Each structure stands twice: as C-alpha cells, then as structure tokens.
PDB file of C-alpha atoms in Angstrom:
ATOM      1  CA  MET A   7      12.528  33.123   7.105  1.00  0.00           C
ATOM      2  CA  ALA A   8      10.800  29.932   5.991  1.00  0.00           C
ATOM      3  CA  SER A   9       7.593  31.051   7.730  1.00  0.00           C
ATOM      4  CA  PHE A  10       7.710  34.335   5.771  1.00  0.00           C
ATOM      5  CA  TYR A  11       7.810  32.482   2.452  1.00  0.00           C
ATOM      6  CA  GLU A  12       5.159  30.002   3.565  1.00  0.00           C
ATOM      7  CA  PHE A  13       2.823  32.914   4.417  1.00  0.00           C
ATOM      8  CA  HIS A  14       3.197  34.379   0.932  1.00  0.00           C
ATOM      9  CA  GLN A  15       2.840  30.972  -0.710  1.00  0.00           C
ATOM     10  CA  ARG A  16      -0.513  30.448   1.032  1.00  0.00           C
ATOM     11  CA  HIS A  17      -1.673  33.819  -0.288  1.00  0.00           C
ATOM     12  CA  GLY A  18      -0.874  33.034  -3.906  1.00  0.00           C
ATOM     13  CA  VAL A  19       2.467  34.799  -4.329  1.00  0.00           C
ATOM     14  CA  ALA A  20       4.644  33.116  -6.983  1.00  0.00           C
ATOM     15  CA  LEU A  21       7.835  32.063  -5.227  1.00  0.00           C
ATOM     16  CA  GLY A  22       9.535  29.957  -7.870  1.00  0.00           C
ATOM     17  CA  GLU A  23      12.480  32.282  -8.460  1.00  0.00           C
ATOM     18  CA  LEU A  24      12.695  33.431  -4.842  1.00  0.00           C
ATOM     19  CA  LEU A  25      13.142  29.899  -3.561  1.00  0.00           C
ATOM     20  CA  THR A  26      15.899  28.829  -5.950  1.00  0.00           C
ATOM     21  CA  ARG A  27      19.499  29.822  -6.303  1.00  0.00           C
ATOM     22  CA  TRP A  28      22.378  28.909  -8.568  1.00  0.00           C
ATOM     23  CA  ARG A  29      25.479  27.133  -7.376  1.00  0.00           C
ATOM     24  CA  PRO A  30      28.306  25.305  -9.107  1.00  0.00           C
ATOM     25  CA  GLY A  31      27.440  21.814 -10.258  1.00  0.00           C
ATOM     26  CA  ARG A  32      28.910  18.766  -8.578  1.00  0.00           C
ATOM     27  CA  ARG A  33      29.907  15.393  -9.924  1.00  0.00           C
ATOM     28  CA  GLY A  34      30.702  12.063  -8.424  1.00  0.00           C
ATOM     29  CA  GLY A  35      30.822  11.210  -4.726  1.00  0.00           C
ATOM     30  CA  SER A  36      31.086  13.302  -1.593  1.00  0.00           C
ATOM     31  CA  TRP A  37      34.822  14.140  -1.936  1.00  0.00           C
ATOM     32  CA  GLN A  38      35.730  16.890  -4.375  1.00  0.00           C
ATOM     33  CA  SER A  39      39.089  18.505  -5.050  1.00  0.00           C
ATOM     34  CA  PHE A  40      39.376  22.248  -4.477  1.00  0.00           C
ATOM     35  CA  LEU A  41      39.408  22.792  -8.278  1.00  0.00           C
ATOM     36  CA  ALA A  42      36.433  20.514  -8.944  1.00  0.00           C
ATOM     37  CA  ASN A  43      33.991  23.367  -9.500  1.00  0.00           C
ATOM     38  CA  LEU A  44      36.030  25.103 -12.185  1.00  0.00           C
ATOM     39  CA  GLY A  45      34.345  24.746 -15.547  1.00  0.00           C
ATOM     40  CA  ALA A  46      31.305  22.974 -14.112  1.00  0.00           C
ATOM     41  CA  ARG A  47      27.927  24.249 -15.278  1.00  0.00           C
ATOM     42  CA  PRO A  48      25.866  25.942 -12.536  1.00  0.00           C
ATOM     43  CA  GLU A  49      22.773  24.130 -11.332  1.00  0.00           C
ATOM     44  CA  ARG A  50      19.500  25.331  -9.823  1.00  0.00           C
ATOM     45  CA  HIS A  51      18.882  24.354  -6.203  1.00  0.00           C
ATOM     46  CA  ARG A  52      16.012  25.065  -3.881  1.00  0.00           C
ATOM     47  CA  ALA A  53      17.117  27.463  -1.182  1.00  0.00           C
ATOM     48  CA  ILE A  54      14.175  26.881   1.174  1.00  0.00           C
ATOM     49  CA  SER A  55      12.002  23.776   1.341  1.00  0.00           C
ATOM     50  CA  LEU A  56       8.349  24.474   2.069  1.00  0.00           C
ATOM     51  CA  ARG A  57       6.169  22.000   3.874  1.00  0.00           C
ATOM     52  CA  VAL A  58       3.604  20.413   1.575  1.00  0.00           C
ATOM     53  CA  GLU A  59       0.333  19.186   3.002  1.00  0.00           C
ATOM     54  CA  ARG A  60       0.104  15.444   2.473  1.00  0.00           C
ATOM     55  CA  ARG A  61      -3.294  14.189   1.455  1.00  0.00           C
ATOM     56  CA  PRO A  62      -4.181  10.730   2.755  1.00  0.00           C
ATOM     57  CA  PRO A  63      -5.120   8.180   0.109  1.00  0.00           C
ATOM     58  CA  ARG A  64      -8.814   7.491  -0.379  1.00  0.00           C
ATOM     59  CA  GLU A  65     -10.249   4.504   1.405  1.00  0.00           C
ATOM     60  CA  LEU A  66     -12.284   1.769  -0.192  1.00  0.00           C
ATOM     61  CA  ILE A  67     -15.470   1.098   1.728  1.00  0.00           C
ATOM     62  CA  GLN A  68     -16.604  -2.491   2.213  1.00  0.00           C
ATOM     63  CA  ALA A  69     -19.295  -2.216  -0.473  1.00  0.00           C
ATOM     64  CA  GLU A  70     -16.719  -1.057  -3.039  1.00  0.00           C
ATOM     65  CA  MET A  71     -14.346  -3.920  -2.268  1.00  0.00           C
ATOM     66  CA  THR A  72     -17.198  -6.400  -2.509  1.00  0.00           C
ATOM     67  CA  ALA A  73     -18.307  -4.908  -5.847  1.00  0.00           C
ATOM     68  CA  LEU A  74     -14.782  -5.172  -7.260  1.00  0.00           C
ATOM     69  CA  ILE A  75     -14.403  -8.792  -6.176  1.00  0.00           C
ATOM     70  CA  ASP A  76     -17.839  -9.714  -7.532  1.00  0.00           C
ATOM     71  CA  ALA A  77     -16.950  -8.084 -10.866  1.00  0.00           C
ATOM     72  CA  CYS A  78     -14.042 -10.500 -11.426  1.00  0.00           C
ATOM     73  CA  ASP A  79     -14.645 -13.174 -14.049  1.00  0.00           C
ATOM     74  CA  TRP A  80     -12.221 -15.728 -12.638  1.00  0.00           C
ATOM     75  CA  LEU A  81     -11.593 -17.315  -9.253  1.00  0.00           C
ATOM     76  CA  ARG A  82      -7.905 -16.411  -9.503  1.00  0.00           C
ATOM     77  CA  ASP A  83      -8.749 -12.712  -9.636  1.00  0.00           C
ATOM     78  CA  LYS A  84     -11.399 -12.987  -6.924  1.00  0.00           C
ATOM     79  CA  PHE A  85      -8.875 -14.748  -4.724  1.00  0.00           C
ATOM     80  CA  LEU A  86      -6.198 -12.115  -5.401  1.00  0.00           C
ATOM     81  CA  LEU A  87      -8.432  -9.181  -4.428  1.00  0.00           C
ATOM     82  CA  SER A  88      -9.868 -11.094  -1.465  1.00  0.00           C
ATOM     83  CA  LEU A  89      -6.332 -11.778  -0.266  1.00  0.00           C
ATOM     84  CA  LEU A  90      -5.473  -8.079  -0.440  1.00  0.00           C
ATOM     85  CA  ARG A  91      -8.694  -7.249   1.376  1.00  0.00           C
ATOM     86  CA  VAL A  92      -8.230  -9.551   4.383  1.00  0.00           C
ATOM     87  CA  THR A  93      -4.436  -9.458   4.775  1.00  0.00           C
ATOM     88  CA  GLY A  94      -3.324  -6.005   3.592  1.00  0.00           C
ATOM     89  CA  LEU A  95      -0.423  -7.480   1.602  1.00  0.00           C
ATOM     90  CA  ARG A  96       1.442  -5.381  -0.914  1.00  0.00           C
ATOM     91  CA  ILE A  97       0.713  -6.494  -4.468  1.00  0.00           C
ATOM     92  CA  GLY A  98       4.358  -7.548  -4.879  1.00  0.00           C
ATOM     93  CA  GLU A  99       4.093  -9.726  -1.781  1.00  0.00           C
ATOM     94  CA  ALA A 100       0.946 -11.370  -3.147  1.00  0.00           C
ATOM     95  CA  LEU A 101       2.500 -12.079  -6.560  1.00  0.00           C
ATOM     96  CA  GLY A 102       5.525 -13.629  -4.840  1.00  0.00           C
ATOM     97  CA  LEU A 103       3.503 -16.109  -2.772  1.00  0.00           C
ATOM     98  CA  ARG A 104       4.213 -19.831  -3.087  1.00  0.00           C
ATOM     99  CA  HIS A 105       1.761 -22.577  -2.192  1.00  0.00           C
ATOM    100  CA  GLU A 106       3.850 -23.411   0.872  1.00  0.00           C
ATOM    101  CA  ASP A 107       3.172 -19.883   2.164  1.00  0.00           C
ATOM    102  CA  LEU A 108      -0.562 -20.528   2.615  1.00  0.00           C
ATOM    103  CA  ASP A 109      -1.119 -22.535   5.789  1.00  0.00           C
ATOM    104  CA  ALA A 110      -4.797 -23.536   5.703  1.00  0.00           C
ATOM    105  CA  ARG A 111      -4.601 -25.474   8.975  1.00  0.00           C
ATOM    106  CA  ARG A 112      -3.389 -22.456  10.965  1.00  0.00           C
ATOM    107  CA  ARG A 113      -5.133 -19.964   8.652  1.00  0.00           C
ATOM    108  CA  LEU A 114      -1.955 -18.021   8.047  1.00  0.00           C
ATOM    109  CA  VAL A 115      -0.418 -16.330   5.033  1.00  0.00           C
ATOM    110  CA  VAL A 116       3.375 -16.191   5.300  1.00  0.00           C
ATOM    111  CA  VAL A 117       5.278 -13.412   3.546  1.00  0.00           C
ATOM    112  CA  ARG A 118       8.878 -14.299   2.697  1.00  0.00           C
ATOM    113  CA  PRO A 119      11.386 -12.107   0.817  1.00  0.00           C
ATOM    114  CA  ARG A 120      12.609 -14.029  -2.250  1.00  0.00           C
ATOM    115  CA  GLU A 121      13.993 -13.602  -5.717  1.00  0.00           C
ATOM    116  CA  ASN A 122      11.070 -14.080  -8.109  1.00  0.00           C
ATOM    117  CA  VAL A 123      11.158 -14.526 -11.875  1.00  0.00           C
ATOM    118  CA  ASN A 124       8.207 -12.116 -12.214  1.00  0.00           C
ATOM    119  CA  ARG A 125      10.209  -9.503 -10.242  1.00  0.00           C
ATOM    120  CA  ALA A 126       7.625  -9.447  -7.471  1.00  0.00           C
ATOM    121  CA  ARG A 127       9.202  -8.654  -4.146  1.00  0.00           C
ATOM    122  CA  ALA A 128       8.529  -8.346  -0.439  1.00  0.00           C
ATOM    123  CA  LYS A 129      10.044  -5.154   0.914  1.00  0.00           C
ATOM    124  CA  THR A 130      10.700  -6.309   4.481  1.00  0.00           C
ATOM    125  CA  TRP A 131      11.353  -9.354   6.634  1.00  0.00           C
ATOM    126  CA  SER A 132       9.278 -12.537   6.833  1.00  0.00           C
ATOM    127  CA  ARG A 133       5.993 -12.264   8.714  1.00  0.00           C
ATOM    128  CA  GLU A 134       2.798 -14.241   9.300  1.00  0.00           C
ATOM    129  CA  VAL A 135      -0.597 -12.664   8.662  1.00  0.00           C
ATOM    130  CA  PRO A 136      -3.790 -14.324   9.951  1.00  0.00           C
ATOM    131  CA  ALA A 137      -6.653 -14.802   7.486  1.00  0.00           C
ATOM    132  CA  ASP A 138     -10.177 -16.156   7.727  1.00  0.00           C
ATOM    133  CA  ALA A 139     -11.534 -19.540   6.685  1.00  0.00           C
ATOM    134  CA  GLU A 140     -13.457 -18.030   3.763  1.00  0.00           C
ATOM    135  CA  LEU A 141     -10.208 -16.934   2.111  1.00  0.00           C
ATOM    136  CA  PHE A 142      -8.825 -20.469   2.256  1.00  0.00           C
ATOM    137  CA  ARG A 143     -12.072 -21.920   0.871  1.00  0.00           C
ATOM    138  CA  LEU A 144     -11.713 -19.558  -2.085  1.00  0.00           C
ATOM    139  CA  TYR A 145      -8.081 -20.646  -2.467  1.00  0.00           C
ATOM    140  CA  SER A 146      -9.185 -24.285  -2.558  1.00  0.00           C
ATOM    141  CA  ASP A 147     -11.844 -23.547  -5.189  1.00  0.00           C
ATOM    142  CA  TYR A 148      -9.269 -21.708  -7.299  1.00  0.00           C
ATOM    143  CA  LEU A 149      -6.868 -24.645  -7.157  1.00  0.00           C
ATOM    144  CA  HIS A 150      -9.490 -27.230  -8.097  1.00  0.00           C
ATOM    145  CA  GLU A 151     -11.402 -25.314 -10.754  1.00  0.00           C
ATOM    146  CA  GLU A 152      -8.736 -23.232 -12.495  1.00  0.00           C
ATOM    147  CA  TYR A 153      -5.201 -24.045 -11.379  1.00  0.00           C
ATOM    148  CA  GLY A 154      -5.593 -27.773 -11.964  1.00  0.00           C
ATOM    149  CA  LEU A 155      -2.452 -29.732 -12.867  1.00  0.00           C
ATOM    150  CA  LEU A 156      -0.215 -26.761 -13.640  1.00  0.00           C
ATOM    151  CA  ASP A 157       3.327 -27.403 -12.464  1.00  0.00           C
ATOM    152  CA  CYS A 158       4.303 -24.163 -10.713  1.00  0.00           C
ATOM    153  CA  ASP A 159       5.001 -23.320  -7.089  1.00  0.00           C
ATOM    154  CA  HIS A 160       3.664 -19.753  -7.433  1.00  0.00           C
ATOM    155  CA  VAL A 161       0.085 -19.188  -6.280  1.00  0.00           C
ATOM    156  CA  PHE A 162      -0.820 -16.602  -8.940  1.00  0.00           C
ATOM    157  CA  VAL A 163      -0.020 -17.730 -12.470  1.00  0.00           C
ATOM    158  CA  ASN A 164      -1.065 -17.076 -16.053  1.00  0.00           C
ATOM    159  CA  LEU A 165      -4.067 -19.269 -16.792  1.00  0.00           C
ATOM    160  CA  TRP A 166      -5.029 -18.085 -20.287  1.00  0.00           C
ATOM    161  CA  GLY A 167      -2.439 -15.674 -21.656  1.00  0.00           C
ATOM    162  CA  SER A 168       0.998 -16.829 -22.727  1.00  0.00           C
ATOM    163  CA  PRO A 169       3.125 -18.151 -21.154  1.00  0.00           C
ATOM    164  CA  ILE A 170       0.511 -20.316 -19.404  1.00  0.00           C
ATOM    165  CA  GLY A 171       1.603 -21.592 -16.016  1.00  0.00           C
ATOM    166  CA  GLU A 172       4.210 -18.883 -15.481  1.00  0.00           C
ATOM    167  CA  PRO A 173       3.978 -16.494 -12.478  1.00  0.00           C
ATOM    168  CA  MET A 174       1.549 -13.609 -12.898  1.00  0.00           C
ATOM    169  CA  SER A 175       3.208 -10.234 -13.571  1.00  0.00           C
ATOM    170  CA  TYR A 176       2.602  -6.667 -12.463  1.00  0.00           C
ATOM    171  CA  ALA A 177       1.426  -5.913 -16.017  1.00  0.00           C
ATOM    172  CA  SER A 178      -1.284  -8.570 -15.728  1.00  0.00           C
ATOM    173  CA  VAL A 179      -2.510  -7.004 -12.496  1.00  0.00           C
ATOM    174  CA  ASP A 180      -2.538  -3.597 -14.161  1.00  0.00           C
ATOM    175  CA  ARG A 181      -4.742  -4.936 -16.967  1.00  0.00           C
ATOM    176  CA  LEU A 182      -7.077  -6.500 -14.403  1.00  0.00           C
ATOM    177  CA  VAL A 183      -7.344  -3.207 -12.494  1.00  0.00           C
ATOM    178  CA  ARG A 184      -8.199  -1.283 -15.670  1.00  0.00           C
ATOM    179  CA  ARG A 185     -10.902  -3.808 -16.620  1.00  0.00           C
ATOM    180  CA  LEU A 186     -12.482  -3.598 -13.181  1.00  0.00           C
ATOM    181  CA  ARG A 187     -12.348   0.198 -13.173  1.00  0.00           C
ATOM    182  CA  ASP A 188     -14.198   0.285 -16.490  1.00  0.00           C
ATOM    183  CA  ARG A 189     -16.688  -2.335 -15.369  1.00  0.00           C
ATOM    184  CA  THR A 190     -17.544  -0.899 -11.941  1.00  0.00           C
ATOM    185  CA  GLY A 191     -16.717   2.795 -12.254  1.00  0.00           C
ATOM    186  CA  ILE A 192     -14.682   2.526  -9.040  1.00  0.00           C
ATOM    187  CA  ALA A 193     -11.316   4.293  -9.134  1.00  0.00           C
ATOM    188  CA  PHE A 194      -8.901   2.079  -7.231  1.00  0.00           C
ATOM    189  CA  SER A 195      -5.450   0.561  -7.112  1.00  0.00           C
ATOM    190  CA  PRO A 196      -4.290  -2.613  -5.341  1.00  0.00           C
ATOM    191  CA  HIS A 197      -2.627  -0.420  -2.712  1.00  0.00           C
ATOM    192  CA  LEU A 198      -6.012   0.991  -1.691  1.00  0.00           C
ATOM    193  CA  PHE A 199      -6.953  -2.462  -0.386  1.00  0.00           C
ATOM    194  CA  ARG A 200      -3.847  -2.372   1.810  1.00  0.00           C
ATOM    195  CA  HIS A 201      -4.584   1.156   3.032  1.00  0.00           C
ATOM    196  CA  SER A 202      -8.222   0.314   3.780  1.00  0.00           C
ATOM    197  CA  TYR A 203      -7.181  -2.825   5.678  1.00  0.00           C
ATOM    198  CA  ALA A 204      -4.870  -0.925   8.049  1.00  0.00           C
ATOM    199  CA  THR A 205      -7.292   1.960   8.499  1.00  0.00           C
ATOM    200  CA  GLY A 206     -10.068  -0.476   9.380  1.00  0.00           C
ATOM    201  CA  LEU A 207      -7.881  -2.196  11.994  1.00  0.00           C
ATOM    202  CA  LEU A 208      -6.930   1.074  13.662  1.00  0.00           C
ATOM    203  CA  ARG A 209     -10.558   2.235  13.684  1.00  0.00           C
ATOM    204  CA  ARG A 210     -11.501  -0.981  15.469  1.00  0.00           C
ATOM    205  CA  GLY A 211      -8.963  -0.274  18.187  1.00  0.00           C
ATOM    206  CA  VAL A 212      -6.183  -2.631  17.080  1.00  0.00           C
ATOM    207  CA  ALA A 213      -2.901  -1.376  18.567  1.00  0.00           C
ATOM    208  CA  ALA A 214      -0.541   0.438  16.196  1.00  0.00           C
ATOM    209  CA  GLU A 215       2.202  -2.064  17.132  1.00  0.00           C
ATOM    210  CA  VAL A 216       0.027  -4.915  15.842  1.00  0.00           C
ATOM    211  CA  VAL A 217      -0.799  -3.053  12.633  1.00  0.00           C
ATOM    212  CA  GLN A 218       2.914  -2.346  12.179  1.00  0.00           C
ATOM    213  CA  HIS A 219       3.688  -6.070  12.341  1.00  0.00           C
ATOM    214  CA  LEU A 220       0.806  -7.108  10.058  1.00  0.00           C
ATOM    215  CA  HIS A 221       1.701  -4.430   7.529  1.00  0.00           C
ATOM    216  CA  GLY A 222       5.423  -5.182   7.578  1.00  0.00           C
ATOM    217  CA  HIS A 223       6.467  -1.624   8.430  1.00  0.00           C
ATOM    218  CA  ALA A 224      10.078  -1.377   9.609  1.00  0.00           C
ATOM    219  CA  SER A 225       9.178   1.282  12.172  1.00  0.00           C
ATOM    220  CA  ILE A 226       6.026   2.051  14.121  1.00  0.00           C
ATOM    221  CA  SER A 227       6.517   5.712  13.198  1.00  0.00           C
ATOM    222  CA  THR A 228       5.805   4.728   9.580  1.00  0.00           C
ATOM    223  CA  THR A 229       2.466   3.254  10.642  1.00  0.00           C
ATOM    224  CA  VAL A 230       1.565   6.261  12.793  1.00  0.00           C
ATOM    225  CA  ASP A 231       2.598   8.813  10.148  1.00  0.00           C
ATOM    226  CA  THR A 232       0.820   7.007   7.310  1.00  0.00           C
ATOM    227  CA  TYR A 233      -2.476   6.764   9.180  1.00  0.00           C
ATOM    228  CA  SER A 234      -2.360  10.080  11.049  1.00  0.00           C
ATOM    229  CA  HIS A 235      -5.514  11.136   9.125  1.00  0.00           C
ATOM    230  CA  LEU A 236      -7.763   9.204  11.506  1.00  0.00           C
ATOM    231  CA  GLY A 237     -10.030  11.859  12.970  1.00  0.00           C
ATOM    232  CA  VAL A 238     -11.632  12.842  16.248  1.00  0.00           C
ATOM    233  CA  GLU A 239     -14.596  10.500  15.738  1.00  0.00           C
ATOM    234  CA  ASP A 240     -12.174   7.597  15.392  1.00  0.00           C
ATOM    235  CA  ALA A 241     -10.565   8.689  18.668  1.00  0.00           C
ATOM    236  CA  ARG A 242     -14.006   8.965  20.292  1.00  0.00           C
ATOM    237  CA  ARG A 243     -14.943   5.412  19.283  1.00  0.00           C
ATOM    238  CA  ALA A 244     -11.608   4.054  20.527  1.00  0.00           C
ATOM    239  CA  LEU A 245     -11.979   5.828  23.891  1.00  0.00           C
ATOM    240  CA  ALA A 246     -15.544   4.575  24.259  1.00  0.00           C
ATOM    241  CA  ALA A 247     -14.472   1.004  23.461  1.00  0.00           C
ATOM    242  CA  ALA A 248     -11.700   1.264  26.060  1.00  0.00           C
ATOM    243  CA  GLY A 249     -14.139   2.503  28.709  1.00  0.00           C
ATOM    244  CA  PHE A 250     -12.816   6.049  28.921  1.00  0.00           C
ATOM    245  CA  LEU A 251     -16.005   7.621  27.512  1.00  0.00           C
ATOM    246  CA  ASP A 252     -19.604   6.892  28.440  1.00  0.00           C
ATOM    247  CA  GLU A 253     -21.405   7.357  25.126  1.00  0.00           C
ATOM    248  CA  SER A 254     -24.776   6.406  26.678  1.00  0.00           C
ATOM    249  CA  ALA A 255     -24.878   9.465  28.921  1.00  0.00           C
ATOM    250  CA  THR A 256     -26.665  12.579  27.661  1.00  0.00           C
ATOM    251  CA  ALA A 257     -24.710  15.795  27.934  1.00  0.00           C
ATOM    252  CA  GLU A 258     -26.263  18.439  30.205  1.00  0.00           C
ATOM    253  CA  PRO A 259     -27.133  21.676  28.369  1.00  0.00           C
ATOM    254  CA  ILE A 260     -24.921  24.622  29.201  1.00  0.00           C
ATOM    255  CA  ALA A 261     -26.861  27.478  30.764  1.00  0.00           C
TER     256      ALA A 261
END
C-alpha cells in the first residue's frame, strides 16, 4: 500500500488528505483509562509515512575554508574556524573548550562534556582529536596578541563586546558567520566545517571506525548513514589506494 502512494506522490498527485486520518486525542503518558477518549478533541495523524530523500549537506572546498579564515579580522576568529577545519569539532564543543583541553606538546584537542555558563555543550563522551602544529602556533599567537591577561579558563571569550572576558556565546558565533557570509559571498555554517572534515577523511581512505571516534558519533551506523553520499569515484580512489584497482592500466576496447 505504501508503494502505491509513493508512486502517485512521485507523479505529482496531492496526497495530503489521503495520508491523514482522524483519531481521538490523547493526553498524558502511555496509560489511559478506558473512558479517557470521551470528550477529547480528535486529532489529525498521518496514516502512512512516505520515505523522503535526504539531501547531503554541501561541502566546503579547501579554497572556501581558506577564504573564510583569511576574511576574519581577529586571531580569535581565525583560530576558531581553523580549529573547526582541522578537528571537525561541533561548535558547542569548541565554545566549551578550556585551556587545559589544548595539549600543545602532544598536539591534541580534548573534548570533555561539562556544564558551561555560555550553554555550550559536548553531546557525547570525552575524546582526543589530533591537530597539527600550525593550529597550536595560531593558538599561541591568539593568547599573546589578543587574550593577554584576561582571567578566564575558557579558550574563546569576548574580547571587545560586553561582558569582556566572559565565554563566547552561540549568538556571537552567529554574528561572525553573518559577517563572513556578507564579506565573502560564501554560504556556510560552522557545521559545514565539521561535515567537510569527515568527508575529506573518508575520501582519503580513513576507516569509518576512526572517523566515528574523531567525530564523537555514538554509533558507527551514524557515521556511515551521514556520509553515505560518497560516490563511485570515491570508492574507485579508495580501491586504487588499497591496491585492488590498477588505475595505470588502459582498458582494452570492447569489440
């Protein structure tokens, strides 16, 4: 039956009324007395759920990420976007970072779930994400040139807007994103850095289990489902890198 409705939906038939039905309204928890429905107003419910094609989010290419970082006026903002680029952190995880979470000696960024006054949060367990030396050089420049003697354990703080020295908020990031969109003409969100990071790893042949850990996904199925848009050319490159395809050989013409 669902296939019948899906066929007509693909061919432009309006199915709104066909796919809904009325039933008595419900209140409260799962248990209801046998008289609970008397006097309750009927509610509309979908009778059949149709599969909706999920479009993968757009990726940021390397040139776009570089342009966005270069368009930042301040080292704090350059460091924030660079961090998202090379670690794939969620924006909430980045805003919740403390100085103790950046291990320059081991070149690690540690994500720890905490209660934060700016309401930033890490969704999953603690994890360590490797980063490159350039990111930590930028962090050092940010501390010396802009952070200075501010007394705060958060990495990202208000440097100019009130209250100065307090942890940076989601609203501040939103204002930064809008400024950079206007300045560069690039439509982006902080999450696109995360998506592009994971996609780039998978395209380079990094195992899905590794990407799952770096991304902080609770299940590997989340990683696989989210990045199922990788195409046949990605598979070809991975097979060639693993030695299963000889890309140097020329295919013989078919007679």
